[in-house]
Short mmCIF file of C-alpha atoms in Angstrom, two decimals:
data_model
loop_
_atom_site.label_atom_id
_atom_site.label_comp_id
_atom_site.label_asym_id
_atom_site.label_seq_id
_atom_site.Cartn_x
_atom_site.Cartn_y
_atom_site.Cartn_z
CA UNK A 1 55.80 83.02 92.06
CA UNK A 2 58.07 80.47 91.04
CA UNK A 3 61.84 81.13 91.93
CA UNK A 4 64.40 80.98 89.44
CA UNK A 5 67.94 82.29 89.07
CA UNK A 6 70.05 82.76 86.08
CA UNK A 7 74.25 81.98 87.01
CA UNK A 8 76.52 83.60 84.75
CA UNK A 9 79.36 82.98 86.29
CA UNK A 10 81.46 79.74 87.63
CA UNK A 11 79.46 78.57 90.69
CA UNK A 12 80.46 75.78 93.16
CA UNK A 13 78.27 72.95 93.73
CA UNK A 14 77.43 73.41 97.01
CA UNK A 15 76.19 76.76 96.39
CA UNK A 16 73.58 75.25 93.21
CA UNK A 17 72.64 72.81 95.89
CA UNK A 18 72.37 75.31 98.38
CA UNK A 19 69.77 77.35 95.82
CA UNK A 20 67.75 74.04 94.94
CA UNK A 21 67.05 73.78 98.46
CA UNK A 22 65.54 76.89 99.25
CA UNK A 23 63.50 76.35 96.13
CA UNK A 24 64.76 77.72 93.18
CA UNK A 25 65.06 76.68 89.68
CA UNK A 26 68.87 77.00 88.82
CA UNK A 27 69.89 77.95 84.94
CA UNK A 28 73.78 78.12 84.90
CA UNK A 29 75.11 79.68 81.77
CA UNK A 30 78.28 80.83 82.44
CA UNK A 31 79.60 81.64 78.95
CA UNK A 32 76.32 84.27 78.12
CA UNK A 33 76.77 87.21 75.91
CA UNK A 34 75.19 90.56 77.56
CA UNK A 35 72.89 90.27 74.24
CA UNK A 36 71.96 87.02 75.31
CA UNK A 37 71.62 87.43 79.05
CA UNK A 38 69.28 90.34 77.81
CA UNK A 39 66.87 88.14 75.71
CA UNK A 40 66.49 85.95 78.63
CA UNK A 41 66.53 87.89 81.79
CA UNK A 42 62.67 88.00 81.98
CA UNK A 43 62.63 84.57 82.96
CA UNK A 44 63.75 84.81 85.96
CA UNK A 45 63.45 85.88 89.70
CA UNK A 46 67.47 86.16 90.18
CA UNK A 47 70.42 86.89 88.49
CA UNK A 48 74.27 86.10 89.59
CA UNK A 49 76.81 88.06 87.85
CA UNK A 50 80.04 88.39 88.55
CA UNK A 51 81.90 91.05 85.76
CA UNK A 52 80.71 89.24 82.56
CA UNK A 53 77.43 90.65 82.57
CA UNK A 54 76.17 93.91 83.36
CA UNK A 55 73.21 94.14 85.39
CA UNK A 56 72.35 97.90 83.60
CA UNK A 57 69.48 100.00 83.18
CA UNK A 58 68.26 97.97 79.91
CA UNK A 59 68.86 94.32 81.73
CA UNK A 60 66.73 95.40 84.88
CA UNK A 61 64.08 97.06 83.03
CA UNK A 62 63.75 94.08 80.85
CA UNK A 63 63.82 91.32 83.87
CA UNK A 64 60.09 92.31 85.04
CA UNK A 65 60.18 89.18 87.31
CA UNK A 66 63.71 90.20 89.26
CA UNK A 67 63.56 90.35 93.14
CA UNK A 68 67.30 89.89 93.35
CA UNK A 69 70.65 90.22 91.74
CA UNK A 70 73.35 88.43 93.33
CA UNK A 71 77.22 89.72 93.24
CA UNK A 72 79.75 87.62 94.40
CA UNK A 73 82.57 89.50 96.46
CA UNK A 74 82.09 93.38 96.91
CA UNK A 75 82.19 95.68 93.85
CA UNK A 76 78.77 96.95 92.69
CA UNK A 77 80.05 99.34 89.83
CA UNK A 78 78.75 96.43 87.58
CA UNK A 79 75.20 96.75 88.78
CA UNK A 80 72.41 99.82 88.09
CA UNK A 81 71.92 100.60 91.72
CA UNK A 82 69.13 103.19 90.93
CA UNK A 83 67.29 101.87 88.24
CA UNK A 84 67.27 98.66 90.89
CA UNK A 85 66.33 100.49 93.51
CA UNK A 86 63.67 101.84 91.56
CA UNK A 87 62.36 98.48 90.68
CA UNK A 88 62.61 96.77 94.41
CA UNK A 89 65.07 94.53 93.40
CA UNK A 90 67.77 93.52 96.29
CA UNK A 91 71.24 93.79 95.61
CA UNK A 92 73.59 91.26 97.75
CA UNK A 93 77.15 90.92 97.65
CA UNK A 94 79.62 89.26 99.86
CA UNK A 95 82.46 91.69 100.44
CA UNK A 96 84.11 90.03 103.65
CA UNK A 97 84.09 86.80 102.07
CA UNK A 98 87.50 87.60 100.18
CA UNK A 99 89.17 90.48 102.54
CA UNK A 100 91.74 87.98 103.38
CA UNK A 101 92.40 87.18 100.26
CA UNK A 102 92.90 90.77 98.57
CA UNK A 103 94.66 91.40 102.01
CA UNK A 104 97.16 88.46 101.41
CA UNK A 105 97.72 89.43 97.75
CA UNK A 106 98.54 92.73 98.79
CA UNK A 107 101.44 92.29 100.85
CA UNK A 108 102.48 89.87 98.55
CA UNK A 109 102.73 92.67 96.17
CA UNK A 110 104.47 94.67 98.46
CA UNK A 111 106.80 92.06 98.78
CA UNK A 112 107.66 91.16 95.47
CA UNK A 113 108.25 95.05 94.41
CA UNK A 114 110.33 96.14 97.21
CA UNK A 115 112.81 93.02 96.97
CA UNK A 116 112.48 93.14 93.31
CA UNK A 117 110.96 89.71 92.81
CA UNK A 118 109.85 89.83 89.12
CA UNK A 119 112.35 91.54 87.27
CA UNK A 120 115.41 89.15 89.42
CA UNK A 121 113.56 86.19 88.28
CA UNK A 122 113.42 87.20 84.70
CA UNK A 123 116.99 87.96 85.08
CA UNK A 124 117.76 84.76 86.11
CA UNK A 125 115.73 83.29 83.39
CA UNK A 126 118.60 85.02 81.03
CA UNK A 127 121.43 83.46 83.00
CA UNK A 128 122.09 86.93 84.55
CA UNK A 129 123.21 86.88 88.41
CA UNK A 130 123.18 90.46 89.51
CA UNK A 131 122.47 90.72 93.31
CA UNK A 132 123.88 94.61 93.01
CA UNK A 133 120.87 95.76 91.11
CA UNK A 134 118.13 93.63 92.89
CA UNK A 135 119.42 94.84 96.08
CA UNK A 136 115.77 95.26 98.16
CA UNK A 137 114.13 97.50 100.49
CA UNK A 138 113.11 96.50 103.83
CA UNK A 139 109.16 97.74 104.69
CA UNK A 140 110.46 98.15 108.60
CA UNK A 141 110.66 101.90 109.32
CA UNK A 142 108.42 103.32 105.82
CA UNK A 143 104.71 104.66 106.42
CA UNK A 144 102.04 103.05 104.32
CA UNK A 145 99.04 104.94 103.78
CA UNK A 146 95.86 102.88 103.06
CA UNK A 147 93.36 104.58 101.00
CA UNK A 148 89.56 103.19 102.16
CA UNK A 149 89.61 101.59 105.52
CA UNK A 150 86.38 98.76 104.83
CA UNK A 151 86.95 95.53 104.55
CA UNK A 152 90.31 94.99 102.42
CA UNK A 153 92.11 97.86 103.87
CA UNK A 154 91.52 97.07 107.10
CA UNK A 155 92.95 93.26 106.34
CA UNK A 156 95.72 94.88 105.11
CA UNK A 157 96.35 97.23 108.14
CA UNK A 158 96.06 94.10 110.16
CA UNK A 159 98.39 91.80 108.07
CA UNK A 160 100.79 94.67 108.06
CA UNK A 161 101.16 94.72 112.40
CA UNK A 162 104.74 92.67 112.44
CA UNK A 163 106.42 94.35 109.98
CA UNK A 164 107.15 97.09 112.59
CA UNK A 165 106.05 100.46 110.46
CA UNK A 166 103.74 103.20 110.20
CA UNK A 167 100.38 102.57 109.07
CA UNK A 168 98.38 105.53 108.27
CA UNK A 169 94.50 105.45 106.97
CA UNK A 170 92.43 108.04 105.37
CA UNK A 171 88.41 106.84 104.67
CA UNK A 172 86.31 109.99 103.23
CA UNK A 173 83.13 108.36 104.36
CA UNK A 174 84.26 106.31 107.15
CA UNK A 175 85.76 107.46 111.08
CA UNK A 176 87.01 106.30 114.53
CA UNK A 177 89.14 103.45 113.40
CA UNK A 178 92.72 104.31 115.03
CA UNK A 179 94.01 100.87 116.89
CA UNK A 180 96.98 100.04 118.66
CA UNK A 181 98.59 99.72 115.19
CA UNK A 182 96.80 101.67 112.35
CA UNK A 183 96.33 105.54 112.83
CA UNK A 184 92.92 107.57 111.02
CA UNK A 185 94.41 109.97 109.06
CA UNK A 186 93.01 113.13 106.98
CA UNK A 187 94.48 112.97 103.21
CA UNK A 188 96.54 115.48 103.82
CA UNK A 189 98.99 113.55 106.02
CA UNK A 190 98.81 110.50 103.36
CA UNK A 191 100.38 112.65 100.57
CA UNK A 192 102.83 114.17 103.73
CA UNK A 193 103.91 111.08 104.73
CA UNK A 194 103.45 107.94 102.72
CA UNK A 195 106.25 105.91 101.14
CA UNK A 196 103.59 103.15 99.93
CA UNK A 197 100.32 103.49 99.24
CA UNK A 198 97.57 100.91 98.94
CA UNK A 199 93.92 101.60 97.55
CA UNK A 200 90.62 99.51 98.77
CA UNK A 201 88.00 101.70 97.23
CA UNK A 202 85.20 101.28 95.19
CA UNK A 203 84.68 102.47 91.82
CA UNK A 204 82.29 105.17 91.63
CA UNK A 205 82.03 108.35 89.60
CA UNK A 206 84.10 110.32 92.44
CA UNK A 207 86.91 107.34 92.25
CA UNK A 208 86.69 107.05 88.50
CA UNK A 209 90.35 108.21 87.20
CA UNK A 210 91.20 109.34 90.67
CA UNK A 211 94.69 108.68 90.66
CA UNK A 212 96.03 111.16 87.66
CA UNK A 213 99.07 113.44 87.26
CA UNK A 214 97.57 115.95 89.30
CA UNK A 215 97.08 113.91 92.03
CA UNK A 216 99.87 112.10 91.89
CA UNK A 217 101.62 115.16 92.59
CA UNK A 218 100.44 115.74 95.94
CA UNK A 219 102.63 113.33 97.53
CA UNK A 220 105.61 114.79 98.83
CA UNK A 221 107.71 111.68 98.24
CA UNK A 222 108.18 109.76 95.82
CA UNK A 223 106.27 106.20 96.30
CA UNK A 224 105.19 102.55 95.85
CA UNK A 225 101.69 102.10 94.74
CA UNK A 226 99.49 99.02 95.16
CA UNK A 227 96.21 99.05 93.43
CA UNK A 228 93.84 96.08 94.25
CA UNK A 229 90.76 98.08 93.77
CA UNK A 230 89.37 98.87 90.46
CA UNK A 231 91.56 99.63 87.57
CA UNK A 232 89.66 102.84 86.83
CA UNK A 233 90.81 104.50 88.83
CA UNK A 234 93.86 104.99 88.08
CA UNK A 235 94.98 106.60 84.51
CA UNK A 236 97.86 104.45 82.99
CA UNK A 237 99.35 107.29 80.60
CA UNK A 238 99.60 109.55 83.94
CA UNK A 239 100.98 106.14 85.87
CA UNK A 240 103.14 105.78 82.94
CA UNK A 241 104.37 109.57 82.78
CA UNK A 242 104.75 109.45 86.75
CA UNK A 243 106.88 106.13 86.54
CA UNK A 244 109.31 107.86 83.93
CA UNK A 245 109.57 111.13 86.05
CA UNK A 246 110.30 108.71 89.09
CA UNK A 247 107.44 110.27 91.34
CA UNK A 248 105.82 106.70 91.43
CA UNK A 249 109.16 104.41 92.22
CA UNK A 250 106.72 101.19 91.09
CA UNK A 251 103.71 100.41 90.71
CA UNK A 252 102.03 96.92 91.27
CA UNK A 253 98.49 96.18 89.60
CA UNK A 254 96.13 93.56 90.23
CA UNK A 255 93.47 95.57 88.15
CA UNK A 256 93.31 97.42 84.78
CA UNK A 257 90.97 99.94 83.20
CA UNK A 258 90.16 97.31 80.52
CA UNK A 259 91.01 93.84 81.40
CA UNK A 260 89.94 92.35 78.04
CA UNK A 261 93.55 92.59 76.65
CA UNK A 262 92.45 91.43 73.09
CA UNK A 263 89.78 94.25 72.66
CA UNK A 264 93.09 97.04 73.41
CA UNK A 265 93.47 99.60 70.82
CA UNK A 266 96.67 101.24 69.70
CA UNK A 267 97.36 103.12 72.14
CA UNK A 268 95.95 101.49 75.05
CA UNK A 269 98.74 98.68 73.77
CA UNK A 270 101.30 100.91 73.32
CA UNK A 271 100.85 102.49 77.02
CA UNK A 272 100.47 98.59 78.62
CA UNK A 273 103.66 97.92 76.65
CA UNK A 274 105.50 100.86 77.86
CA UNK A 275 104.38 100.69 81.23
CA UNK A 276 106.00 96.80 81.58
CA UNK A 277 109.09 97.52 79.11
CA UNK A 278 109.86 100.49 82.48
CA UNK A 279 110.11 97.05 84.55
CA UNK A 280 108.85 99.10 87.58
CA UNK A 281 105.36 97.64 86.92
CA UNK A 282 103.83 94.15 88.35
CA UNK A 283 100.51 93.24 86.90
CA UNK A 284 98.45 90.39 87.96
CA UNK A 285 94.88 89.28 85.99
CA UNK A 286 92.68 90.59 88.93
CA UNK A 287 93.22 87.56 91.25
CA UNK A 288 93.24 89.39 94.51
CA UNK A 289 90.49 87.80 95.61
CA UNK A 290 90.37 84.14 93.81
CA UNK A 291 91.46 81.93 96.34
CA UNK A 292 90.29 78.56 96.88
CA UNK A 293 89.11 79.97 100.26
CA UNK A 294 88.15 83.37 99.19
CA UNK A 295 85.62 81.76 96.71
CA UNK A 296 83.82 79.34 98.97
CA UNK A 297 83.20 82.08 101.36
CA UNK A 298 81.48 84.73 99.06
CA UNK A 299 79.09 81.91 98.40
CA UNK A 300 78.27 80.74 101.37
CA UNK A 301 77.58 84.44 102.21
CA UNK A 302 75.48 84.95 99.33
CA UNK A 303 73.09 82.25 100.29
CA UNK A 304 73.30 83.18 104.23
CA UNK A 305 71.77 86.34 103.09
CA UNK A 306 69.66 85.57 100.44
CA UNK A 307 67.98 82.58 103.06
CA UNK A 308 66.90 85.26 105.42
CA UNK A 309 65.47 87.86 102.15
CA UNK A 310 63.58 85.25 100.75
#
């Protein structure tokens, strides 16, 4: 059968060249619909997506020639895993190839929040010099609890050593982990102990809208929270509500529930609007893991593994 693959997503060049050598037929259209995708997909023998397109039940069922489905970086919430396992199609992604990255962005984050970057800077921008009310916090001497200890947490952890603090981890599915600097914790001693939390976990229908008021009131102190993840799991009317009661002291965001802001109904504006207008929110357009580095690595993954499949 001939191999083909359908790109729907920004590719670099070495990666296209990479494909054309191990034999396939490359079709890059990176600005398809998920109508359009659809009325295609039987074409081909592979599929890249990367968040614009939805490899779902109907797209899989429809591509009767699909072998593989390609997913730059790590998250597979975007991808039918049953119906593909169903049809023999193999799913690769490249989640190491932008740990550093999210890893980086995150104590970036942490940075910026506890030394009130963003809201000084905006002061500044309004000829206001008050070093009173930006005073900072310093991260020496606070516990940070990690939430999923795979790939991006466990950058974190690492990045985290010379900052001389506490770092706790809890991973439901995964155990043995405690170093010299990062100690396996149950979830209990997270919402004990935990001035800053981080999450690196997938989205999945146990994840989905994990972090609501509920939950949020199992910690015993009131905390930083650094979501790099997937936005759905966490509920922005309870992050909101939380944030005004002062049980979440801020919260920084590389991720939303719905990142297509001009699709946002009423309310889901008026919540986003609230949320910044508390200034203890710092939102960045899921970038965690776009680095100039970050993206040449996924790739090269992606065709490390696909080489040996094919």
């Amino acid at each position: 059968m001939k191999k083909s693959i359908l790109i729907t997503a920004n590719a670099p060049i070495f990666f296209i060249n990479d494909l054309e050598r191990l034999g396939f037929s490359v079709d890059v259209k990176n600005d398809i619909s998920q109508e359009e995708a659809l009325q295609i997909i039987q074409n081909y023998t592979a599929l890249l997506i990367r968040g614009n397109i939805v490899a779902n039940k109907e797209i899989i069922l429809k591509a009767k020639k699909l072998k593989y489905i390609l997913r730059p970086g790590s998250g597979l919430d975007i991808v039918d895993l049953q119906t593909a396992k169903e049809n023999n199609i193999k799913i690769i992604n490249s989640p190491k190839g932008n740990s550093n990255s999210v890893a980086e962005h995150a104590v970036g984050m942490l940075l910026a929040m506890l030394n009130n970057f963003n809201n000084a800077f905006e002061e500044i921008k309004n000829n206001k010099w008050n070093r009173n009310k930006n005073t900072g916090i310093e991260i020496k001497g606070k516990t940070i609890g990690i939430i999923g200890y795979g790939n991006t947490g466990s950058a974190f952890a690492q990045k985290l050593q010379s900052f001389d603090t506490k770092i706790i981890a809890y991973d439901k599915y995964k155990s043995g982990f405690s170093s010299s600097y990062i100690q396996e914790v149950n979830e209990e001693q997270i919402f004990k102990e935990a001035d800053i939390v981080s999450y690196h976990i997938p989205l999945t229908e146990e994840t989905n809208n994990l972090i609501n008021l509920s939950y949020i009131s199992l910690f015993q102190k009131n905390i930083f929270l650094i979501n790099t993840s997937r936005g759905q799991i966490l509920n922005n009317k309870d992050l909101l509500s939380a944030i005004l009661s002062g049980k979440i002291r801020f919260a920084s965001l590389d991720v939303l529930a719905n990142e297509n802001l001009s699709s946002y109904s009423k309310e889901e504006k008026e919540t986003l609007n609230k949320l910044i207008d508390t200034k203890k929110v710092l939102i960045t357009p899921h970038v965690a893991g776009r680095t100039d580095e970050s993206n040449a690595k996924i790739f090269s993954i992606l065709i490390d593994k696909l080489s040996i499949l094919i």
